[in-house]
C-alpha positions as MATLAB code, in Angstrom:
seq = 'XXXXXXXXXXXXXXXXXXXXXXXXXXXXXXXXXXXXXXXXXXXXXXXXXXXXXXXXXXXXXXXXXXXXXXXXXXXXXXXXXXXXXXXXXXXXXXXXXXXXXXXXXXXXXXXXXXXXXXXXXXXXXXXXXXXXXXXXXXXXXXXXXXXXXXXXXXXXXXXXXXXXXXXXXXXXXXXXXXXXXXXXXXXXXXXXXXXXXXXXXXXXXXXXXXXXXXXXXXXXXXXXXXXXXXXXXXXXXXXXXXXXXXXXXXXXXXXXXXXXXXX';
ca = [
      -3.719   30.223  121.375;
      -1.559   31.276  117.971;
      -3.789   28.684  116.082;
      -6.514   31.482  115.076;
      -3.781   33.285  113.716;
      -1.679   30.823  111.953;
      -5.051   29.404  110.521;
      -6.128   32.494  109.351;
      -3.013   33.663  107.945;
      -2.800   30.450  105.555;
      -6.963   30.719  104.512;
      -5.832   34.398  103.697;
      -2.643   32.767  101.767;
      -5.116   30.253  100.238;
      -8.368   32.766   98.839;
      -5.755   35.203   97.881;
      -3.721   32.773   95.776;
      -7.348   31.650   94.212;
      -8.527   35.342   93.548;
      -5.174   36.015   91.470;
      -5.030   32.702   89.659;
      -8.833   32.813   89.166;
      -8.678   29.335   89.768;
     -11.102   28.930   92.307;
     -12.273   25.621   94.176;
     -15.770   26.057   95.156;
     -15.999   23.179   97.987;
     -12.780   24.971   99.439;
     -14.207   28.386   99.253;
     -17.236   27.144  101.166;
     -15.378   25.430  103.585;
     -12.698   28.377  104.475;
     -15.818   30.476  104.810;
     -17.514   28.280  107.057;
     -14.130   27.877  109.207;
     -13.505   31.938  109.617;
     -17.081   32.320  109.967;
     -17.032   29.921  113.037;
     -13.724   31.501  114.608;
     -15.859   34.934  114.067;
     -18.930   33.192  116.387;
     -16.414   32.324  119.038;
     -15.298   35.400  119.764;
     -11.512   34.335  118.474;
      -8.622   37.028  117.677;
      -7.723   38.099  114.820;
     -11.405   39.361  113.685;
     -10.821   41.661  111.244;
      -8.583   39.009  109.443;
     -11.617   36.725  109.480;
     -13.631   39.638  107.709;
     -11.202   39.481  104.879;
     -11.492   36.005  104.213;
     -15.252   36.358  104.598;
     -14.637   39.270  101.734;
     -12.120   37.201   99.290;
     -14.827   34.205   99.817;
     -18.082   36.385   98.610;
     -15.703   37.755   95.646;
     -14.340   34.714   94.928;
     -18.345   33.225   94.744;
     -19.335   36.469   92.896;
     -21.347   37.819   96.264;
     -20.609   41.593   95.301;
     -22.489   42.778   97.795;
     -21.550   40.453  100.474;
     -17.702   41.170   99.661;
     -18.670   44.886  100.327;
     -20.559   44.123  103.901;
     -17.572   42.156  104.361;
     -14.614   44.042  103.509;
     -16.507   47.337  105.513;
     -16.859   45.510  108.485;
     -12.742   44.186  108.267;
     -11.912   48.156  108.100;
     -13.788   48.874  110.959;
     -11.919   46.445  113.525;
      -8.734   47.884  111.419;
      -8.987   51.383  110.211;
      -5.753   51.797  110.270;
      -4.317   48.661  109.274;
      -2.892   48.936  105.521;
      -2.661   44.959  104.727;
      -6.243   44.768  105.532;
      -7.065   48.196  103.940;
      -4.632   47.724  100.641;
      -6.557   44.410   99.901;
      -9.814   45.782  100.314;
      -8.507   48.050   98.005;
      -8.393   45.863   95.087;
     -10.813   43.974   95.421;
     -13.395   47.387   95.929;
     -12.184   48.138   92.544;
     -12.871   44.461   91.093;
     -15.979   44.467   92.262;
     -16.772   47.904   90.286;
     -16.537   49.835   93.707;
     -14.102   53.187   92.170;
     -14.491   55.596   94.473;
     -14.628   53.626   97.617;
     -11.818   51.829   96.848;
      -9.599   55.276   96.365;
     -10.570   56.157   99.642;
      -9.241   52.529  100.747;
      -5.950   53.723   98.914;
      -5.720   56.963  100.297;
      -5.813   55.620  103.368;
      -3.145   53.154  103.043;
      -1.063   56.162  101.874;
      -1.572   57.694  104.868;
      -0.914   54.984  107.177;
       2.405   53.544  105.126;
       5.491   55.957  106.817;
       8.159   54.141  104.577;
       6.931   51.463  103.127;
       6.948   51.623   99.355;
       5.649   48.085   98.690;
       1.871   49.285  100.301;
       2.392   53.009   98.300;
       3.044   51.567   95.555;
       0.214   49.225   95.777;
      -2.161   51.763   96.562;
      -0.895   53.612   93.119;
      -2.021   50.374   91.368;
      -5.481   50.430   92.807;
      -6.021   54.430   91.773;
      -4.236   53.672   88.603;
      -7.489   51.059   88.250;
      -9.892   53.544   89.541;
      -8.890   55.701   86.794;
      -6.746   58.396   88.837;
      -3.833   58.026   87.111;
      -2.469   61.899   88.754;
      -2.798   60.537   91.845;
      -0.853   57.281   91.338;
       1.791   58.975   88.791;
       2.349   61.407   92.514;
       2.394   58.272   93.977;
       4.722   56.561   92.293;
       7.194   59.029   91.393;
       7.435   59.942   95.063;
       9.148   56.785   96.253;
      12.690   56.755   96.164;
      12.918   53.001   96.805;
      11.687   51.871   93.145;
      12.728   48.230   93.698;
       8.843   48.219   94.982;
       8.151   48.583   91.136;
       8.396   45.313   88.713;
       7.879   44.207   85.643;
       4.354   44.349   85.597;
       4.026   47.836   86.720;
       5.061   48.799   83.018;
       1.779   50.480   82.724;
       2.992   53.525   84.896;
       5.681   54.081   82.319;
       3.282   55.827   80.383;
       1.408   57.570   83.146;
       2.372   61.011   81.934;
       1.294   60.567   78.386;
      -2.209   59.124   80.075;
      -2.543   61.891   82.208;
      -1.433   64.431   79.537;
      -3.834   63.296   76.819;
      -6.864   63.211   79.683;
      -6.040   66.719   80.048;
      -5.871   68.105   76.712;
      -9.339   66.491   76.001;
     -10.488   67.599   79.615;
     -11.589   64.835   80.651;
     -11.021   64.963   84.638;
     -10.938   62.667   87.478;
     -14.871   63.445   88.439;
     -15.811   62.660   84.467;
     -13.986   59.693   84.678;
     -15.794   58.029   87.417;
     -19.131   59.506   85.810;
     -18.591   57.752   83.003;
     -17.190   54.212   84.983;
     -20.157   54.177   86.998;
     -22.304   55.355   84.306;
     -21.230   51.853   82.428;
     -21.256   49.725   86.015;
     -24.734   50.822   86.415;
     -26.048   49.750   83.284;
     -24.440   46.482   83.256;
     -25.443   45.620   86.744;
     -29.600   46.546   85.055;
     -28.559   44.103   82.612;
     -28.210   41.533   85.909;
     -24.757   40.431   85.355;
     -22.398   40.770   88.583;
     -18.905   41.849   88.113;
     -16.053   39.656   88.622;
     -12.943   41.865   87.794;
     -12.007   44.844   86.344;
      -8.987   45.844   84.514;
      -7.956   48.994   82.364;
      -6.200   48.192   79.115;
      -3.566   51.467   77.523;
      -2.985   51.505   74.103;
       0.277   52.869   72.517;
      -1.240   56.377   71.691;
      -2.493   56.659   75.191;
      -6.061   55.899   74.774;
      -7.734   53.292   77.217;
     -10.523   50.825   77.306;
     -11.776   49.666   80.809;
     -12.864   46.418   80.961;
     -16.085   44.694   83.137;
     -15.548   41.017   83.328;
     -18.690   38.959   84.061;
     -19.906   35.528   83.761;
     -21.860   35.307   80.616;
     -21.225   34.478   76.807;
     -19.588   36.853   74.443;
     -23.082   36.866   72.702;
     -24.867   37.979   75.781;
     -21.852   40.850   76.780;
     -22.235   42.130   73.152;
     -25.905   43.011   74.146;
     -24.582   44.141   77.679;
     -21.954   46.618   75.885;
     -24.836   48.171   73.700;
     -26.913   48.354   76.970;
     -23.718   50.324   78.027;
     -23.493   52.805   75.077;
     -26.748   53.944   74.738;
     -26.124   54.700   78.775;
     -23.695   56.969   78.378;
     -25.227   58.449   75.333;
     -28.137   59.428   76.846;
     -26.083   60.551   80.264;
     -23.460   62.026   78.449;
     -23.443   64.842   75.734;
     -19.761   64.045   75.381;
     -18.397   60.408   76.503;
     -15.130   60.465   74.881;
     -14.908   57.748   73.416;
     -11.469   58.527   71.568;
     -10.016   58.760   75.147;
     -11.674   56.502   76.760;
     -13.929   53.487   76.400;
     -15.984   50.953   78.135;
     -16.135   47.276   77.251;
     -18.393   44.420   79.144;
     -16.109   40.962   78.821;
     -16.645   37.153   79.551;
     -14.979   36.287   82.452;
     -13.827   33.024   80.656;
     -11.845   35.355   78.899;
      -9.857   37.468   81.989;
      -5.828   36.867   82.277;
      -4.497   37.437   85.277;
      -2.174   40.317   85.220;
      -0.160   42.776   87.611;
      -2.341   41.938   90.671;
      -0.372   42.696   93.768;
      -1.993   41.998   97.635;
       0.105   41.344  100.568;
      -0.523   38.799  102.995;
       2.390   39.087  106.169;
       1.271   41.250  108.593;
];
């Protein structure tokens, strides 16, 4: 009866390891899907876990709406579980899902008691949903900072983010205008996001990044599609604080992506 589990746990190993390499194997993909989708049909344990391979499958295919279905229907056999609710997490926010995946965060936060790796986490996730206050609280708060690593360098300069937002008052709420301002035009320009990723520059400034799979030519006409969005939406977009910038995929590295597996 522990083969569900153990077979699970290693698809979860495998789609996870494929999501953060980008290296994915489409026949395997298909195949793990069909396997948890079968242990799903029979009624097996370990349910929810078979939802979030279902979800890492559809975002591994570029199914962003059938990573959503997915991932929703994982949190509802696990509300409270903050492996399964930490990964939906990220990938809500790769998908170009902001606010839903903060309240994925939030959640882990709440249901964490001690454990700094899933807080810290959870910071990374709001730090990519562009509430940097929340994950500079976050982060700050843990005492056990061994949870931090190299590639959490970006919250070094958390305070100089969050101080230059506020100068030019540009708040958490006109933030995630403007992000899903930008998602929405790209996804009328048909192209399905396949990560996301926010890039700092040394005097604070940011660019946030929509990977898709299309040609540089064809994301150059996306990113116009883009400005004259938020021109038209926006009598201010603040652009010297912030900017928005449609990418190939071809062209994503890897970087700083954190999701636990053990249980």
């Amino acid at each position: 009866m522990n083969l569900p589990k153990l077979a699970t746990t290693e698809w979860l190993s495998e789609v996870i390891d494929m999501t953060i390499t980008t290296n994915g194997n489409a026949f395997r993909i298909r195949r793990i899907e069909r396997d948890a989708q079968a242990l799903l049909e029979r009624g097996a344990q370990q349910r929810e876990m078979c939802w979030l391979i279902l979800a890492f499958a559809a975002f591994l295919r570029g199914d962003r709406s059938q990573c959503i279905r997915c991932i929703e229907a994982a949190q509802a056999l696990a509300k409270h579980d903050v492996m399964i609710l930490g990964n939906a997490a990220s990938l809500l926010n790769n998908v170009g899902m902001p606010r839903l995946a903060v309240n994925y965060a939030r959640r882990v936060v709440a249901n964490a008691g001690d454990d700094a790796r899933f807080k810290v986490n959870a910071a990374r996730v709001l730090f990519g949903a562009l509430h940097f206050e929340d994950a500079a609280r976050i982060v700050l708060a843990q005492e056990n900072h061994s949870a931090l690593t190299e590639v959490d360098a970006f919250f070094v300069s958390i305070e100089g983010i969050v101080e230059r937002l506020q100068k030019g008052n540009v708040g958490i709420e006109l933030r995630l205008a403007l992000l899903e301002s930008a998602i929405a035009a790209l996804c009328e320009e048909d192209c399905v996001i396949r990560q996301t990723t926010v890039v700092v520059y040394p005097d604070h400034s940011m660019r946030y990044e929509l990977f898709v799979d299309q040609s540089a030519s064809r994301c150059a006409s996306v990113n116009c599609a883009i400005a004259d969005t938020l021109t038209e939406r926006f009598e201010n977009a603040h652009p010297e604080a912030i900017t928005f910038a449609c990418r190939p995929f071809a062209s994503y590295i890897p970087a700083g992506l954190s999701i636990e597996v053990e249980r």
